[in-house]
PDB file of C-alpha atoms and ligand atoms in Angstrom:
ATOM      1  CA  UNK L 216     -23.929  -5.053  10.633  1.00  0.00           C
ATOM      2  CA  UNK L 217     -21.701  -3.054  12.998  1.00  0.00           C
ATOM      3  CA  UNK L 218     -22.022   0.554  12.926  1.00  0.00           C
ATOM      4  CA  UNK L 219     -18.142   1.437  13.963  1.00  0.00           C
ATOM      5  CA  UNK L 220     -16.143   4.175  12.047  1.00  0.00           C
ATOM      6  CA  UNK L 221     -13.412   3.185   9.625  1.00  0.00           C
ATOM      7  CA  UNK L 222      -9.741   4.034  10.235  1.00  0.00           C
ATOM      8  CA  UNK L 223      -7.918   5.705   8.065  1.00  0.00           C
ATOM      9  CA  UNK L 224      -4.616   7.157   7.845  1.00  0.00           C
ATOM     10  CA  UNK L 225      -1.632   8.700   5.658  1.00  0.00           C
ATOM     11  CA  UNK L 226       1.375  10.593   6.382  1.00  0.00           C
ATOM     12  CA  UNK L 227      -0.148  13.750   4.521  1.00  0.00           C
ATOM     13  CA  UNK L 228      -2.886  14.274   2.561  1.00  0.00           C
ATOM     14  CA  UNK L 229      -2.190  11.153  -0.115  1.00  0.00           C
ATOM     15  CA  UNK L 230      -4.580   8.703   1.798  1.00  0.00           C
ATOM     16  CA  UNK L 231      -7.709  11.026   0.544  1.00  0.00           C
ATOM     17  CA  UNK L 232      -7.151   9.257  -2.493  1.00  0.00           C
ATOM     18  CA  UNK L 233      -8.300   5.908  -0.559  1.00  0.00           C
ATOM     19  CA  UNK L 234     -11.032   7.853   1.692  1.00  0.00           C
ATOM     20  CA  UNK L 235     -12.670   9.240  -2.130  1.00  0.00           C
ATOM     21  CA  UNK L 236     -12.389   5.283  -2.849  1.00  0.00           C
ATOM     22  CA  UNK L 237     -13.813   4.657  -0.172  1.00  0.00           C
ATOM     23  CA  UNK L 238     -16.620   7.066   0.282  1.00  0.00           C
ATOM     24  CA  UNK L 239     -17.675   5.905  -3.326  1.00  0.00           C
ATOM     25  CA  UNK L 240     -18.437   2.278  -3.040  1.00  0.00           C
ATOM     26  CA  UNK L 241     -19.022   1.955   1.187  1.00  0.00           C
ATOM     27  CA  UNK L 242     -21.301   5.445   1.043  1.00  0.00           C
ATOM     28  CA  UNK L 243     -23.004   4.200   4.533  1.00  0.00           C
ATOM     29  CA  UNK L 244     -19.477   4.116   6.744  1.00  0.00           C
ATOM     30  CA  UNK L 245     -18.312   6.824   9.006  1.00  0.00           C
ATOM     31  CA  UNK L 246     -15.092   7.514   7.989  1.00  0.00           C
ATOM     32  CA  UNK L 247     -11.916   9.093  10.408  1.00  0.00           C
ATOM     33  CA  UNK L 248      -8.918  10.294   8.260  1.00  0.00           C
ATOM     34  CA  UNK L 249      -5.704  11.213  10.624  1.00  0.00           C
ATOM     35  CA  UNK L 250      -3.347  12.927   8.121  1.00  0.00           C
ATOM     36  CA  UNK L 251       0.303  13.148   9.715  1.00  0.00           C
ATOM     37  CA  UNK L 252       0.890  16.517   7.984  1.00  0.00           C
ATOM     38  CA  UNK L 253       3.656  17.582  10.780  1.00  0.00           C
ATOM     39  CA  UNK L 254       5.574  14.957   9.716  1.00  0.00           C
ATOM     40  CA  UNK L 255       5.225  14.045   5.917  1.00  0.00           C
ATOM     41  CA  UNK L 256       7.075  13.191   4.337  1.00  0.00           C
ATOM     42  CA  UNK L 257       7.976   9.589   5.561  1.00  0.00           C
ATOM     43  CA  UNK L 258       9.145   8.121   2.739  1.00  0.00           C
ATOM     44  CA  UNK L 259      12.911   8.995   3.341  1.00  0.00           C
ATOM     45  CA  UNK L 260      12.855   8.351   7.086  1.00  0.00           C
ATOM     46  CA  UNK L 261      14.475   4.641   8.126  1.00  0.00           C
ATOM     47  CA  UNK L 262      11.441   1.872   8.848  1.00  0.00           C
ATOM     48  CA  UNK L 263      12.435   2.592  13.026  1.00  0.00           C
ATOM     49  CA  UNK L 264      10.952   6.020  12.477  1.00  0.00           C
ATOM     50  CA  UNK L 265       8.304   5.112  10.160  1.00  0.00           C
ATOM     51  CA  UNK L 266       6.923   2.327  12.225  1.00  0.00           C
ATOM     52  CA  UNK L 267       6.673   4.540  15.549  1.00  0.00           C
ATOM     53  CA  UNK L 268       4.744   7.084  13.795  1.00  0.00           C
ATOM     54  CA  UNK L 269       2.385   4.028  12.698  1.00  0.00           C
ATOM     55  CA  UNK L 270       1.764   3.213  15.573  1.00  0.00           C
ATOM     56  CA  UNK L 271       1.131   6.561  16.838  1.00  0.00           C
ATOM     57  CA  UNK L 272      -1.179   7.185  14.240  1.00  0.00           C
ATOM     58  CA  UNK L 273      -2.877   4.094  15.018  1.00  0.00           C
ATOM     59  CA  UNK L 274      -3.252   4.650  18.698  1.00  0.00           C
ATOM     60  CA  UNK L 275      -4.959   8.231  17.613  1.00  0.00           C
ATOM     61  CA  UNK L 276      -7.195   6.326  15.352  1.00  0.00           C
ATOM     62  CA  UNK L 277      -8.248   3.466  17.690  1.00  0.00           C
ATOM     63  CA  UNK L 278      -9.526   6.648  20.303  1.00  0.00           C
ATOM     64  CA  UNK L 279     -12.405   6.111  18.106  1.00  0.00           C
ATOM     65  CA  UNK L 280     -13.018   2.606  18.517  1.00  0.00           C
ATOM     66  CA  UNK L 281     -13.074   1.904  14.242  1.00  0.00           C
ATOM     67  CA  UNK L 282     -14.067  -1.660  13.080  1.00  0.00           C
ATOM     68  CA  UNK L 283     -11.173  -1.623  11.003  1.00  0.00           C
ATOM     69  CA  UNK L 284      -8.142   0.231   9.925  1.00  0.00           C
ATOM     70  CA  UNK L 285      -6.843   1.076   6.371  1.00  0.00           C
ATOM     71  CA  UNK L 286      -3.255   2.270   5.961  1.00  0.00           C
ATOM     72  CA  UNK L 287      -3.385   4.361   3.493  1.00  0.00           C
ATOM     73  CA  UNK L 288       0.252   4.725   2.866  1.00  0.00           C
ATOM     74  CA  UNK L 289       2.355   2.815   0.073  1.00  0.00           C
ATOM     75  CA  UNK L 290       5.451   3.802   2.679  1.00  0.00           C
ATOM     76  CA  UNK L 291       4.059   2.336   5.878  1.00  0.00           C
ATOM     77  CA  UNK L 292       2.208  -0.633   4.474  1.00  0.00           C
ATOM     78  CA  UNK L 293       5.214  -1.476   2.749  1.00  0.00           C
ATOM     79  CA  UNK L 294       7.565  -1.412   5.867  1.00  0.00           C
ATOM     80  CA  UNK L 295       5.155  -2.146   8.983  1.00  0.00           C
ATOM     81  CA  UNK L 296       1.733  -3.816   8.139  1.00  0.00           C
ATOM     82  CA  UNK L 297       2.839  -7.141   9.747  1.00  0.00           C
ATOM     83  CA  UNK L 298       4.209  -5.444  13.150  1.00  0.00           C
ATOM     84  CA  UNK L 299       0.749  -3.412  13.069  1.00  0.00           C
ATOM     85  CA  UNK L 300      -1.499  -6.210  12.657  1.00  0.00           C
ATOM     86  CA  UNK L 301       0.247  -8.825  15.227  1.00  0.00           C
ATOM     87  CA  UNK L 302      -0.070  -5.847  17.965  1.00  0.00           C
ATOM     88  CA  UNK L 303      -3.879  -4.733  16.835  1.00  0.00           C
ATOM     89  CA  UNK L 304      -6.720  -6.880  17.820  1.00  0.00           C
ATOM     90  CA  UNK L 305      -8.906  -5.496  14.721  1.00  0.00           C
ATOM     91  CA  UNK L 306      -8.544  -6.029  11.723  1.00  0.00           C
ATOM     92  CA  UNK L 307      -5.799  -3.518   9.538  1.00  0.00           C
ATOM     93  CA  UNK L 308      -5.199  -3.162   6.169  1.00  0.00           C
ATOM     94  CA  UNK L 309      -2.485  -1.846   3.198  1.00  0.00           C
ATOM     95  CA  UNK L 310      -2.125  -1.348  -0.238  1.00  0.00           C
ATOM     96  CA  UNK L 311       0.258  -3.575  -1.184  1.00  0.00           C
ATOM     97  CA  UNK L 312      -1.449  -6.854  -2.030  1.00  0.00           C
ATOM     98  CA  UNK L 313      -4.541  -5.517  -3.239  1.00  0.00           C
ATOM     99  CA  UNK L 314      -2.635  -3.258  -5.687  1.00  0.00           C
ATOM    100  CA  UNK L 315      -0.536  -6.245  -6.750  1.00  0.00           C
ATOM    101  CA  UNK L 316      -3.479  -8.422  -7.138  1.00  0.00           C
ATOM    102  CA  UNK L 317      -4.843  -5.734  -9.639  1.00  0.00           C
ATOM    103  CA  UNK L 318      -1.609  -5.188 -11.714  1.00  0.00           C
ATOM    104  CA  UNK L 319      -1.275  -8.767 -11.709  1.00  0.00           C
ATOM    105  CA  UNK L 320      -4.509  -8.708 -13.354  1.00  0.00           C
ATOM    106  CA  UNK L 321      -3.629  -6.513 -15.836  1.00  0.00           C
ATOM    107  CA  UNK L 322      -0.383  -7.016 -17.298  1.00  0.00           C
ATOM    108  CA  UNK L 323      -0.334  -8.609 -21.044  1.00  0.00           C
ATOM    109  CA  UNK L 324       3.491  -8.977 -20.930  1.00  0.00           C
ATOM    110  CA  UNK L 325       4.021  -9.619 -17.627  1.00  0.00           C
ATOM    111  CA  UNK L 326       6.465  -6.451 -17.129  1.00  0.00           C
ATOM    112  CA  UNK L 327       5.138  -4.027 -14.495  1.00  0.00           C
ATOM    113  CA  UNK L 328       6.613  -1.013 -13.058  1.00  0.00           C
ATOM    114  CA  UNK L 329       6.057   0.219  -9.540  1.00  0.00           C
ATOM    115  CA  UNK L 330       6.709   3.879  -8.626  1.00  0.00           C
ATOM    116  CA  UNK L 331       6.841   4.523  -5.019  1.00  0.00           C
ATOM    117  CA  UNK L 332       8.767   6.383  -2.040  1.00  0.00           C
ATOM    118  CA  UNK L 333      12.486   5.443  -1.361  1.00  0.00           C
ATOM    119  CA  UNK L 334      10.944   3.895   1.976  1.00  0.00           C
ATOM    120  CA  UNK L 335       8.499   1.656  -0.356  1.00  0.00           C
ATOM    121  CA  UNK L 336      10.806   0.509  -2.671  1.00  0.00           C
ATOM    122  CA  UNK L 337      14.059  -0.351  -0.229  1.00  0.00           C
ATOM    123  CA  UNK L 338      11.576  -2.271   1.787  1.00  0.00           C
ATOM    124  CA  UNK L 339      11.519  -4.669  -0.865  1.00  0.00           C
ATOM    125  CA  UNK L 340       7.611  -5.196  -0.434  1.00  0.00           C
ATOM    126  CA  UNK L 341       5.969  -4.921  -3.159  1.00  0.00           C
ATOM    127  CA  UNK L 342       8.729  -7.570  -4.942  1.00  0.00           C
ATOM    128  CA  UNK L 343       7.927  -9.661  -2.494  1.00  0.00           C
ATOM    129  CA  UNK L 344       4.379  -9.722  -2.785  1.00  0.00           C
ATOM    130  CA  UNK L 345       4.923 -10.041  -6.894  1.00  0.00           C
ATOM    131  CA  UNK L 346       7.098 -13.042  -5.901  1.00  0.00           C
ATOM    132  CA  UNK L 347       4.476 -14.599  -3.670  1.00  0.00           C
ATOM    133  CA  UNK L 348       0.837 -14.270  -5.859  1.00  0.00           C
ATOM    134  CA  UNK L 349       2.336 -13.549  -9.974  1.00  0.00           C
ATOM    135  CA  UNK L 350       5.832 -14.917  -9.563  1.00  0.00           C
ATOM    136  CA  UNK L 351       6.131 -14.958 -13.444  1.00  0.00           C
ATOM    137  CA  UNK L 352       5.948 -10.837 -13.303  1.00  0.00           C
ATOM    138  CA  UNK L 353       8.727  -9.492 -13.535  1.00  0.00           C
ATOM    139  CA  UNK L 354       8.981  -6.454 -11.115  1.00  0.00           C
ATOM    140  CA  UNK L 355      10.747  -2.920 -11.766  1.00  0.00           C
ATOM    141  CA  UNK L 356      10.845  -0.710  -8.679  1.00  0.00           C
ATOM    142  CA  UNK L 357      11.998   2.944  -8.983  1.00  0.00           C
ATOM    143  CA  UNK L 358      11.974   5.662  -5.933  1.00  0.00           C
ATOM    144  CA  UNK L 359      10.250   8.938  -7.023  1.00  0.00           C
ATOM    145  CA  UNK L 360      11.119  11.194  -3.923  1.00  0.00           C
ATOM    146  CA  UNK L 361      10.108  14.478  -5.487  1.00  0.00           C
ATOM    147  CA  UNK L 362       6.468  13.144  -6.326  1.00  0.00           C
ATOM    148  CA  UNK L 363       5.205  13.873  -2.485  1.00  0.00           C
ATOM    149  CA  UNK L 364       6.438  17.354  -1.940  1.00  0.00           C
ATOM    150  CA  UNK L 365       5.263  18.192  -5.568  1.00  0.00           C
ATOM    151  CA  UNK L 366       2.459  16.966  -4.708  1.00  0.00           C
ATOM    152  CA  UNK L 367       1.493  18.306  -1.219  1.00  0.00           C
ATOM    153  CA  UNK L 368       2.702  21.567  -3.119  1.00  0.00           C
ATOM    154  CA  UNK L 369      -0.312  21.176  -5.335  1.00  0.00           C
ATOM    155  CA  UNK L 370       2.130  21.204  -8.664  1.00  0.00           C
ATOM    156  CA  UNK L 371       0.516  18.081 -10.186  1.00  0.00           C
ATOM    157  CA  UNK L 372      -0.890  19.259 -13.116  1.00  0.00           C
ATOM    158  CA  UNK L 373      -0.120  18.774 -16.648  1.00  0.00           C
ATOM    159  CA  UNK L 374       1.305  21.684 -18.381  1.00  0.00           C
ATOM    160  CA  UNK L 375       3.641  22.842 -15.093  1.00  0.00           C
ATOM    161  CA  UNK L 376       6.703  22.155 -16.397  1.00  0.00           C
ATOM    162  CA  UNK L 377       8.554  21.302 -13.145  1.00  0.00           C
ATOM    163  CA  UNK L 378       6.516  18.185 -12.365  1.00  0.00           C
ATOM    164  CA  UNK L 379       6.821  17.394 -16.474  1.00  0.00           C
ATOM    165  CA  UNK L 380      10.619  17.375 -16.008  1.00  0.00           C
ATOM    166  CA  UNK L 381      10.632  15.160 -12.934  1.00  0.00           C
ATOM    167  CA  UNK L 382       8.205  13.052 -14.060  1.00  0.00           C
ATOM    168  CA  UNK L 383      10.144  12.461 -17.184  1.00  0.00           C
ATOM    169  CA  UNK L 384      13.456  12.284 -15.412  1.00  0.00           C
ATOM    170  CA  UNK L 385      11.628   9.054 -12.994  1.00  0.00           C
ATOM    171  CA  UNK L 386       9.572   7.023 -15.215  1.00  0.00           C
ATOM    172  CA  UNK L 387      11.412   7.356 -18.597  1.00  0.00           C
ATOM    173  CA  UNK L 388      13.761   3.913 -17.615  1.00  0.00           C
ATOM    174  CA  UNK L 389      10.573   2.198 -17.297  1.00  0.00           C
ATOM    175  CA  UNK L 390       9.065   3.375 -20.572  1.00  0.00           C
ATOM    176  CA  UNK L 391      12.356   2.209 -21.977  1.00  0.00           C
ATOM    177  CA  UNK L 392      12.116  -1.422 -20.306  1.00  0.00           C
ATOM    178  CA  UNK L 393       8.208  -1.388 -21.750  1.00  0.00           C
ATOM    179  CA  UNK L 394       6.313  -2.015 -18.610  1.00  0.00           C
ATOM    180  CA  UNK L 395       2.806  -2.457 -19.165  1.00  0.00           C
ATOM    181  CA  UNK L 396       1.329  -2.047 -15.903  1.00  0.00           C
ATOM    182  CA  UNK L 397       2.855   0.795 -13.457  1.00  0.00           C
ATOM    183  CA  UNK L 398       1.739   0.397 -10.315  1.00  0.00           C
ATOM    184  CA  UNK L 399       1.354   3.946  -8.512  1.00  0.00           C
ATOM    185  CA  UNK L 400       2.616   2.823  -5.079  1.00  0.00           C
ATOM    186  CA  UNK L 401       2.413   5.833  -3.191  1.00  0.00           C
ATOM    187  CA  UNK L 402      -1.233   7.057  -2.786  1.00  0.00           C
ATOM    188  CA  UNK L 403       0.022  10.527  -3.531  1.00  0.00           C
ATOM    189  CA  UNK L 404       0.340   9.706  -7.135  1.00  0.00           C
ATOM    190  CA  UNK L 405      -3.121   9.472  -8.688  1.00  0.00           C
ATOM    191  CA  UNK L 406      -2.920  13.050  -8.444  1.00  0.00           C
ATOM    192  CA  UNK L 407      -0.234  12.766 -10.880  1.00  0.00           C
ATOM    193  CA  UNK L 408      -2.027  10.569 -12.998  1.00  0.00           C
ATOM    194  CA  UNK L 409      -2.829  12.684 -16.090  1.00  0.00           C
ATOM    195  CA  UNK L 410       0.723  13.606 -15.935  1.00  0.00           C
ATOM    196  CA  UNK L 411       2.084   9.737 -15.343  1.00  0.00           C
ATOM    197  CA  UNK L 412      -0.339   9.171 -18.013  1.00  0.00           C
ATOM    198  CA  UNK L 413       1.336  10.925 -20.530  1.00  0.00           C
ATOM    199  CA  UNK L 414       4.913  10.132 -19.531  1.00  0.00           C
ATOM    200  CA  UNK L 415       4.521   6.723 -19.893  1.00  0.00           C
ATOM    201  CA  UNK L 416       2.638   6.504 -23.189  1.00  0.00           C
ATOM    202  CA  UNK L 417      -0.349   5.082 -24.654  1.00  0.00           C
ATOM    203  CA  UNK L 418      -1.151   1.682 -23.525  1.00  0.00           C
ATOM    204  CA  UNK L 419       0.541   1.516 -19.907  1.00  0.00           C
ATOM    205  CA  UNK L 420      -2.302   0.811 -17.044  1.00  0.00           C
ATOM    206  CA  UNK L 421      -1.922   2.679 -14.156  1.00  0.00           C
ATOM    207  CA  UNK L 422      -2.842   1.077 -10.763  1.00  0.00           C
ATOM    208  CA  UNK L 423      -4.093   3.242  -8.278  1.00  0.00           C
ATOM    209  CA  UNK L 424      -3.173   1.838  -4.729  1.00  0.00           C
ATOM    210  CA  UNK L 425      -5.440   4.152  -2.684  1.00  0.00           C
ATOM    211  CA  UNK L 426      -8.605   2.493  -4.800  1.00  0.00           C
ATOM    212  CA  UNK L 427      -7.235  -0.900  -4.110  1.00  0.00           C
ATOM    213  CA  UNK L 428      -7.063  -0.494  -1.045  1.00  0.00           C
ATOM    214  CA  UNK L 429     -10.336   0.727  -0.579  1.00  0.00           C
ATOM    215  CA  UNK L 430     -11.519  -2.264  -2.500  1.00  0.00           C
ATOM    216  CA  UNK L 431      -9.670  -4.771  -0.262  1.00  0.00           C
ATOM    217  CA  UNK L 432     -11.602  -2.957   2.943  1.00  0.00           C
ATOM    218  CA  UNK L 433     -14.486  -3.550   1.134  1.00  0.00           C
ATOM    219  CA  UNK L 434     -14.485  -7.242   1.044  1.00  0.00           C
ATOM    220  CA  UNK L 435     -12.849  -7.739   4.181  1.00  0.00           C
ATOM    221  CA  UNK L 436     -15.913  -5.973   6.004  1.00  0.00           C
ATOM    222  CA  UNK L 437     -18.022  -7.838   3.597  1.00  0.00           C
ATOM    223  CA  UNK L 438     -17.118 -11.060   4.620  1.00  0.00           C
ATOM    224  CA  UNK L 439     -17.167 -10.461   8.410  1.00  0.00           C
ATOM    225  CA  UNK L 440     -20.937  -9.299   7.691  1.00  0.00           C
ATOM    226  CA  UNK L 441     -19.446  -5.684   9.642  1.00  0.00           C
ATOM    227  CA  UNK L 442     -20.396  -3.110   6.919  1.00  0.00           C
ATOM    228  CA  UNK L 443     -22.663  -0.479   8.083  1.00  0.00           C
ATOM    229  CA  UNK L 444     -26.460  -0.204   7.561  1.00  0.00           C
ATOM    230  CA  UNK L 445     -27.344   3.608   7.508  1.00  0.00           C
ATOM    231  CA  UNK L 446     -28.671   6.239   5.446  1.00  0.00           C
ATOM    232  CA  UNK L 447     -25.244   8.119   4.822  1.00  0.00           C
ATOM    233  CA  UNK L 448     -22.026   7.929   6.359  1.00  0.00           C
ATOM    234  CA  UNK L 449     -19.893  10.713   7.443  1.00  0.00           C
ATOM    235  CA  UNK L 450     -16.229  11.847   7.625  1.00  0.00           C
ATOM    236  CA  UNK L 451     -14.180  13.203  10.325  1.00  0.00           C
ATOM    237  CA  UNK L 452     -10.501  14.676   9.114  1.00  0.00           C
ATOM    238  CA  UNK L 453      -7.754  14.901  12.040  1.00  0.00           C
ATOM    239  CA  UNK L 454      -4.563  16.666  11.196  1.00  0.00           C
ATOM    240  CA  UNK L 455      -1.208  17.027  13.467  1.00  0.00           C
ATOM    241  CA  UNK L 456      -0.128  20.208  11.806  1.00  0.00           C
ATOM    242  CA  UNK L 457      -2.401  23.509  10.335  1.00  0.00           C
ATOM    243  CA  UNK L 458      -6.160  22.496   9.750  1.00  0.00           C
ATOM    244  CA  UNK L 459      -6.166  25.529   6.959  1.00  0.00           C
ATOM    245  CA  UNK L 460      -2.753  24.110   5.152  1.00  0.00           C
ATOM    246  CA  UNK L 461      -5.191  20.677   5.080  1.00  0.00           C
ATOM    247  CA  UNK L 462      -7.990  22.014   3.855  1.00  0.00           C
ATOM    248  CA  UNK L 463      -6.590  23.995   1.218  1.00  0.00           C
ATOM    249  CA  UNK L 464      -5.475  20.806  -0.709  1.00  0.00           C
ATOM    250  CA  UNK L 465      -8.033  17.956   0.586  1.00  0.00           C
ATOM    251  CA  UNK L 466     -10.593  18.758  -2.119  1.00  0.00           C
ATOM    252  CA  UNK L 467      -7.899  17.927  -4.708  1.00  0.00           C
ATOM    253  CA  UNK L 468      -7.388  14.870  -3.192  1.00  0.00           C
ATOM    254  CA  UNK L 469     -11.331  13.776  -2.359  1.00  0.00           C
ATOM    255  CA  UNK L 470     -12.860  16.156  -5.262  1.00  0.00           C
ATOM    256  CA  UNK L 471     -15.208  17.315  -2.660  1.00  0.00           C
ATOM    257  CA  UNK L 472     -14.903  19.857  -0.214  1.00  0.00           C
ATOM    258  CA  UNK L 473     -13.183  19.265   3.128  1.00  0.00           C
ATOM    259  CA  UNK L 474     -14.126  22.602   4.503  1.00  0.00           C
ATOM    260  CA  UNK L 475     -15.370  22.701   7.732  1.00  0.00           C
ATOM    261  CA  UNK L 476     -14.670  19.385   9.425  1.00  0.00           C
ATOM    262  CA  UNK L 477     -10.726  19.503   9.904  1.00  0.00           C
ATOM    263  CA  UNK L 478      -9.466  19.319  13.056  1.00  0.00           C
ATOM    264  CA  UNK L 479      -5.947  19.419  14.470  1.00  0.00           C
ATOM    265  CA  UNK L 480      -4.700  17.894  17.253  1.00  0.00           C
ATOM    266  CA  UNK L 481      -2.106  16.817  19.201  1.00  0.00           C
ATOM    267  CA  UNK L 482      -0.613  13.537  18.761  1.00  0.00           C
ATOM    268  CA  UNK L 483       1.684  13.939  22.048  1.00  0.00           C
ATOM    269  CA  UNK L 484      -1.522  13.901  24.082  1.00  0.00           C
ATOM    270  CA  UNK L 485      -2.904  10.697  22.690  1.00  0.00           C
TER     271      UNK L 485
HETATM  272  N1  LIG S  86       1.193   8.627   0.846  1.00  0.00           N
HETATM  273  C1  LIG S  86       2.464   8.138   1.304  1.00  0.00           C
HETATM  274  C2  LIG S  86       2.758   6.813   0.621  1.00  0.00           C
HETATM  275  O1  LIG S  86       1.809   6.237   0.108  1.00  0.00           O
HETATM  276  C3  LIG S  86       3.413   9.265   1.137  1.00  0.00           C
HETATM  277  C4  LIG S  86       4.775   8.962   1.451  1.00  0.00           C
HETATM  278  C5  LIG S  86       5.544   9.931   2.278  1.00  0.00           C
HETATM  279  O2  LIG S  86       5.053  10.427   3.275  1.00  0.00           O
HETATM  280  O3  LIG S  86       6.696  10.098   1.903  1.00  0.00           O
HETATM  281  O4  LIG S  86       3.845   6.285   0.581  1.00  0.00           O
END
């Protein structure tokens, strides 16, 4: 048993969508979200960037002294996990082989799609991941840059016709080349997923990276016998810009209210 706080972090507010996951099937873990709100998004920035916010975000996060820490971020587990883990002395996690475990999975033609951030998809990761555990998949990455800011926006709803167009405008080349599986590579996009949904047609799977992820903590801390042993767990949200701006969206992204626990702080100081 060890009794330690998880880690968790995003650029924004996307990585909720791992902390719901999270909160769901660990319900005895204390959970501490950093959400790098003064900053999103990363997904454009060049991996030099992206991987010293990481590691800021990581040093914030390790103030807390967390048995473990989950990057909930398609964009920095896709450019930095390695770096972070060789420098970190407990154990951290990303979405991208859990999620490509899962589509794996789930394919029937072996054609799967993965939506993501420019960042994501110019890393090459999740490819290379495909090419490594299902090497018979055949992989079709496409950026989706205007996802995050819709999203953060809170225009993810079906029926608003400017996340309809976009979506339409992204995923309609891999309708065309009938991908079975899409992999939602950013953890912004289950928030999208009713729209997605409906994009892509009957029939396509949709693989939510955030709940993957939250999976893969899951049996990590299972098999080092360090999940927690308590009544309830709790959750602690960090943010580096306005706690208000946070909490306005967060219970989209947990479906549960936020209210009340966000703080902001300083990541200069830490
Ligand atoms: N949630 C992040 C990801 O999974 C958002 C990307 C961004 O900040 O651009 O990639």
């Amino acid at each position: 048993m060890d009794q330690r706080p998880i880690g968790v972090f995003d650029s924004g507010l996307g990585g909720l969508t791992a902390v719901r996951q999270l909160r769901r099937i660990m319900p005895s873990e204390n959970i501490i979200y950093f959400g790098d709100t003064s900053r999103v998004p990363y997904g454009n920035r060049s991996r030099d960037t992206i991987l010293k916010y990481a590691r800021e975000d990581t040093r914030f996060l390790r103030t807390f002294g967390p048995k473990a820490i989950v990057i909930a971020c398609g964009t920095v587990s896709s450019n930095c996990l390695e770096t972070l883990q060789e420098e970190s002395d407990i154990p951290i996690t990303g979405v991208v082989e859990p999620a490509v475990h899962r589509a794996a999975a789930l394919t029937k033609n072996r054609r799967v799609g993965v939506a993501a951030t420019r960042a994501t998809v110019s890393s090459g990761a999740f490819a290379r991941v495909f090419r490594r555990i299902a090497p018979e998949v055949e992989v079709i990455s496409l950026p989706c840059p205007l996802f995050v800011p819709l999203v953060e926006e809170g225009r993810c709803r079906p029926g608003d016709v400017v996340i309809e167009t976009v979506a339409e405008e992204y995923l309609s080349p891999l309708r065309d080349r009938g991908v079975d599986t899409l992999v939602l590579g950013c953890t912004h996009y289950p928030l999208l997923t009713e729209v997605i949904a409906r994009t892509m047609g009957e029939g396509v799977a949709l693989v939510d990276v955030g709940a993957e992820s939250a999976r893969a903590c899951r049996d990590l801390l299972t098999a080092r016998g360090a999940l927690a042993d308590r009544e309830a767990g709790t959750s602690g949200y960090y943010t580096s810009d306005r706690a208000e701006n946070f909490q306005r969206l967060a219970s989209l992204f947990l479906g549960e209210d936020a209210a009340g626990e966000v703080q902001q702080i300083d990541l200069e100081q830490y």
